[in-house]
Amino acid sequence: MSEDQINIHTSLEGGFTLLELLVTLLLVGIISVWGVPRFQALGERSAQASEVNRLQSTFSLARNTAISQRSHITVCPTAGDRSACNNDWAGELIIVRGSDTDGIQAQDILRIMPIQRNTQVTYSRGWSRIRYDPMGYTSGFNGSFTVCAGHRAEGAQGQKLVLSQLGRLRIDEAPIDC
């Protein structure tokens, strides 16, 4: 082989043909169309699991605090200046010493649980607080919470958490429709 033939042969091996480039772009397009919704669903499941963990840790801490301090402890959603409870359970939660839901003093706030974005939480009783007694019971405040991802896609499933009169929060095994 002459030197010119070797140079031509080497230069042809270095690039892609138009057909190869089009097939590659087609495959990338198919993978992205298939993968993006699955990636979004993964993010929603992660946000939902994070919200469930936030609720579980909030209620567990409130119950344990009520028992250890032998006093009434209240969990409630709050907004803005944290001086009163509201009904938005997907918002910021506070754990408060005592039973007050209006005129909450800063020194009575034991813990602030930050907002978990992209989730929706509803409480079956519709109340703006859960109160633990010194024994750790929530008599009269038992109910259930539904947790759904923020973008309620068709067929999306959420989780149900059940608060017993004994003050324990458990996850219902059966998924719920959002």
Tab-separated table of C-alpha atoms in Angstrom:
chain	number	residue	atom	x	y	z
A	1	MET	CA	0.000	0.000	0.000
A	2	SER	CA	1.195	3.441	-0.841
A	3	GLU	CA	1.352	6.300	1.634
A	4	ASP	CA	-1.596	8.100	-0.044
A	5	GLN	CA	-3.824	5.056	0.326
A	6	ILE	CA	-2.960	4.770	4.037
A	7	ASN	CA	-3.811	8.460	4.648
A	8	ILE	CA	-7.198	8.139	2.874
A	9	HIS	CA	-8.007	4.929	4.779
A	10	THR	CA	-7.084	6.544	8.138
A	11	SER	CA	-9.142	9.669	7.478
A	12	LEU	CA	-12.279	7.620	6.708
A	13	GLU	CA	-12.067	5.739	10.008
A	14	GLY	CA	-12.107	8.922	12.135
A	15	GLY	CA	-15.724	10.088	11.626
A	16	PHE	CA	-19.351	8.995	11.651
A	17	THR	CA	-21.521	8.540	8.650
A	18	LEU	CA	-24.797	10.433	8.448
A	19	LEU	CA	-26.729	7.203	8.972
A	20	GLU	CA	-24.783	6.352	12.138
A	21	LEU	CA	-25.353	9.849	13.498
A	22	LEU	CA	-29.124	9.684	12.823
A	23	VAL	CA	-29.429	6.263	14.475
A	24	THR	CA	-27.538	7.537	17.526
A	25	LEU	CA	-29.780	10.608	17.819
A	26	LEU	CA	-32.867	8.415	17.465
A	27	LEU	CA	-31.685	6.134	20.278
A	28	VAL	CA	-30.900	9.102	22.543
A	29	GLY	CA	-34.375	10.511	21.865
A	30	ILE	CA	-36.094	7.202	22.661
A	31	ILE	CA	-34.129	6.768	25.895
A	32	SER	CA	-34.882	10.316	27.043
A	33	VAL	CA	-38.618	9.996	26.283
A	34	TRP	CA	-38.698	6.754	28.246
A	35	GLY	CA	-36.433	7.903	31.086
A	36	VAL	CA	-37.646	11.421	31.967
A	37	PRO	CA	-41.088	10.375	33.317
A	38	ARG	CA	-39.487	7.584	35.323
A	39	PHE	CA	-36.967	10.031	36.749
A	40	GLN	CA	-39.769	12.432	37.723
A	41	ALA	CA	-41.680	9.582	39.396
A	42	LEU	CA	-38.543	8.718	41.352
A	43	GLY	CA	-38.337	12.299	42.614
A	44	GLU	CA	-41.991	12.254	43.652
A	45	ARG	CA	-41.583	8.948	45.498
A	46	SER	CA	-38.543	10.365	47.249
A	47	ALA	CA	-40.448	13.503	48.328
A	48	GLN	CA	-43.329	11.369	49.563
A	49	ALA	CA	-41.016	9.103	51.582
A	50	SER	CA	-39.309	12.157	53.038
A	51	GLU	CA	-42.675	13.593	54.132
A	52	VAL	CA	-43.670	10.297	55.764
A	53	ASN	CA	-40.354	10.279	57.652
A	54	ARG	CA	-40.895	13.893	58.732
A	55	LEU	CA	-44.326	13.102	60.144
A	56	GLN	CA	-43.115	9.959	61.886
A	57	SER	CA	-40.173	11.703	63.531
A	58	THR	CA	-42.322	14.694	64.547
A	59	PHE	CA	-44.970	12.587	66.264
A	60	SER	CA	-42.438	10.248	67.820
A	61	LEU	CA	-40.483	13.166	69.280
A	62	ALA	CA	-43.666	14.823	70.577
A	63	ARG	CA	-44.866	11.615	72.225
A	64	ASN	CA	-41.502	10.875	73.819
A	65	THR	CA	-41.221	14.466	75.051
A	66	ALA	CA	-44.698	14.337	76.613
A	67	ILE	CA	-43.812	11.140	78.455
A	68	SER	CA	-40.342	12.207	79.576
A	69	GLN	CA	-41.378	15.717	80.682
A	70	ARG	CA	-44.742	14.522	82.046
A	71	SER	CA	-46.573	17.398	80.432
A	72	HIS	CA	-48.941	18.165	77.570
A	73	ILE	CA	-47.197	18.553	74.219
A	74	THR	CA	-48.900	19.847	71.076
A	75	VAL	CA	-47.983	19.283	67.444
A	76	CYS	CA	-49.464	21.685	64.935
A	77	PRO	CA	-48.822	23.186	61.514
A	78	THR	CA	-47.900	26.843	61.515
A	79	ALA	CA	-46.946	29.600	59.149
A	80	GLY	CA	-45.179	32.918	59.239
A	81	ASP	CA	-44.458	34.123	62.754
A	82	ARG	CA	-45.163	30.753	64.439
A	83	SER	CA	-47.498	32.313	66.986
A	84	ALA	CA	-50.584	30.260	66.051
A	85	CYS	CA	-51.591	26.946	64.512
A	86	ASN	CA	-53.263	26.602	61.124
A	87	ASN	CA	-54.680	23.670	59.115
A	88	ASP	CA	-51.911	23.183	56.517
A	89	TRP	CA	-50.304	19.896	57.593
A	90	ALA	CA	-47.982	20.002	54.557
A	91	GLY	CA	-46.445	23.206	55.926
A	92	GLU	CA	-44.007	23.816	58.721
A	93	LEU	CA	-44.780	21.831	61.890
A	94	ILE	CA	-43.969	22.894	65.438
A	95	ILE	CA	-43.824	20.949	68.655
A	96	VAL	CA	-45.040	23.135	71.515
A	97	ARG	CA	-45.051	22.763	75.283
A	98	GLY	CA	-48.652	22.973	76.550
A	99	SER	CA	-52.005	23.059	74.782
A	100	ASP	CA	-52.123	26.583	73.346
A	101	THR	CA	-52.834	26.955	69.636
A	102	ASP	CA	-53.081	30.756	69.601
A	103	GLY	CA	-50.598	33.131	71.172
A	104	ILE	CA	-47.763	30.598	71.151
A	105	GLN	CA	-44.661	32.023	72.806
A	106	ALA	CA	-41.212	31.434	71.318
A	107	GLN	CA	-39.940	29.873	74.560
A	108	ASP	CA	-42.701	27.215	74.366
A	109	ILE	CA	-41.625	25.979	70.914
A	110	LEU	CA	-39.562	22.836	71.424
A	111	ARG	CA	-38.841	21.966	67.794
A	112	ILE	CA	-39.581	23.290	64.325
A	113	MET	CA	-39.922	20.739	61.538
A	114	PRO	CA	-39.292	22.428	58.169
A	115	ILE	CA	-41.537	22.197	55.133
A	116	GLN	CA	-41.151	19.272	52.750
A	117	ARG	CA	-41.804	20.681	49.267
A	118	ASN	CA	-43.890	18.972	46.585
A	119	THR	CA	-46.127	16.978	48.898
A	120	GLN	CA	-49.727	17.259	50.008
A	121	VAL	CA	-50.795	16.164	53.484
A	122	THR	CA	-54.347	16.016	54.758
A	123	TYR	CA	-55.578	15.104	58.220
A	124	SER	CA	-58.842	13.162	58.348
A	125	ARG	CA	-60.156	15.053	61.358
A	126	GLY	CA	-59.365	18.482	59.941
A	127	TRP	CA	-58.083	19.786	63.257
A	128	SER	CA	-55.230	22.224	63.549
A	129	ARG	CA	-53.399	20.353	66.291
A	130	ILE	CA	-52.611	17.018	67.907
A	131	ARG	CA	-52.175	17.064	71.679
A	132	TYR	CA	-50.258	14.463	73.675
A	133	ASP	CA	-51.020	14.012	77.351
A	134	PRO	CA	-48.336	13.179	79.971
A	135	MET	CA	-48.879	9.451	79.304
A	136	GLY	CA	-48.164	9.916	75.582
A	137	TYR	CA	-51.775	9.354	74.525
A	138	THR	CA	-53.659	11.363	71.912
A	139	SER	CA	-57.159	10.545	73.130
A	140	GLY	CA	-59.649	12.294	70.898
A	141	PHE	CA	-57.021	13.356	68.376
A	142	ASN	CA	-56.571	10.008	66.665
A	143	GLY	CA	-57.118	9.967	62.916
A	144	SER	CA	-55.255	9.431	59.682
A	145	PHE	CA	-52.991	11.433	57.421
A	146	THR	CA	-52.775	11.008	53.664
A	147	VAL	CA	-49.508	11.866	51.971
A	148	CYS	CA	-49.406	12.381	48.204
A	149	ALA	CA	-46.769	13.688	45.843
A	150	GLY	CA	-47.356	17.261	44.729
A	151	HIS	CA	-48.080	16.559	41.048
A	152	ARG	CA	-51.050	14.230	41.260
A	153	ALA	CA	-50.482	12.298	38.061
A	154	GLU	CA	-53.078	9.819	36.900
A	155	GLY	CA	-52.606	6.534	38.731
A	156	ALA	CA	-50.338	8.126	41.342
A	157	GLN	CA	-50.389	6.452	44.717
A	158	GLY	CA	-49.801	7.864	48.146
A	159	GLN	CA	-49.477	6.615	51.673
A	160	LYS	CA	-51.792	6.671	54.644
A	161	LEU	CA	-50.496	7.132	58.180
A	162	VAL	CA	-52.739	6.220	61.097
A	163	LEU	CA	-52.431	7.935	64.492
A	164	SER	CA	-53.779	5.738	67.293
A	165	GLN	CA	-55.240	6.886	70.594
A	166	LEU	CA	-52.042	5.609	72.191
A	167	GLY	CA	-50.185	8.300	70.250
A	168	ARG	CA	-48.345	6.032	67.861
A	169	LEU	CA	-48.173	6.761	64.149
A	170	ARG	CA	-48.037	3.790	61.783
A	171	ILE	CA	-47.954	3.474	58.011
A	172	ASP	CA	-50.925	1.678	56.491
A	173	GLU	CA	-49.595	-1.025	54.158
A	174	ALA	CA	-52.176	-0.505	51.412
A	175	PRO	CA	-51.315	2.366	49.056
A	176	ILE	CA	-54.012	4.970	48.457
A	177	ASP	CA	-55.061	6.709	45.260
A	178	CYS	CA	-54.165	10.388	45.124
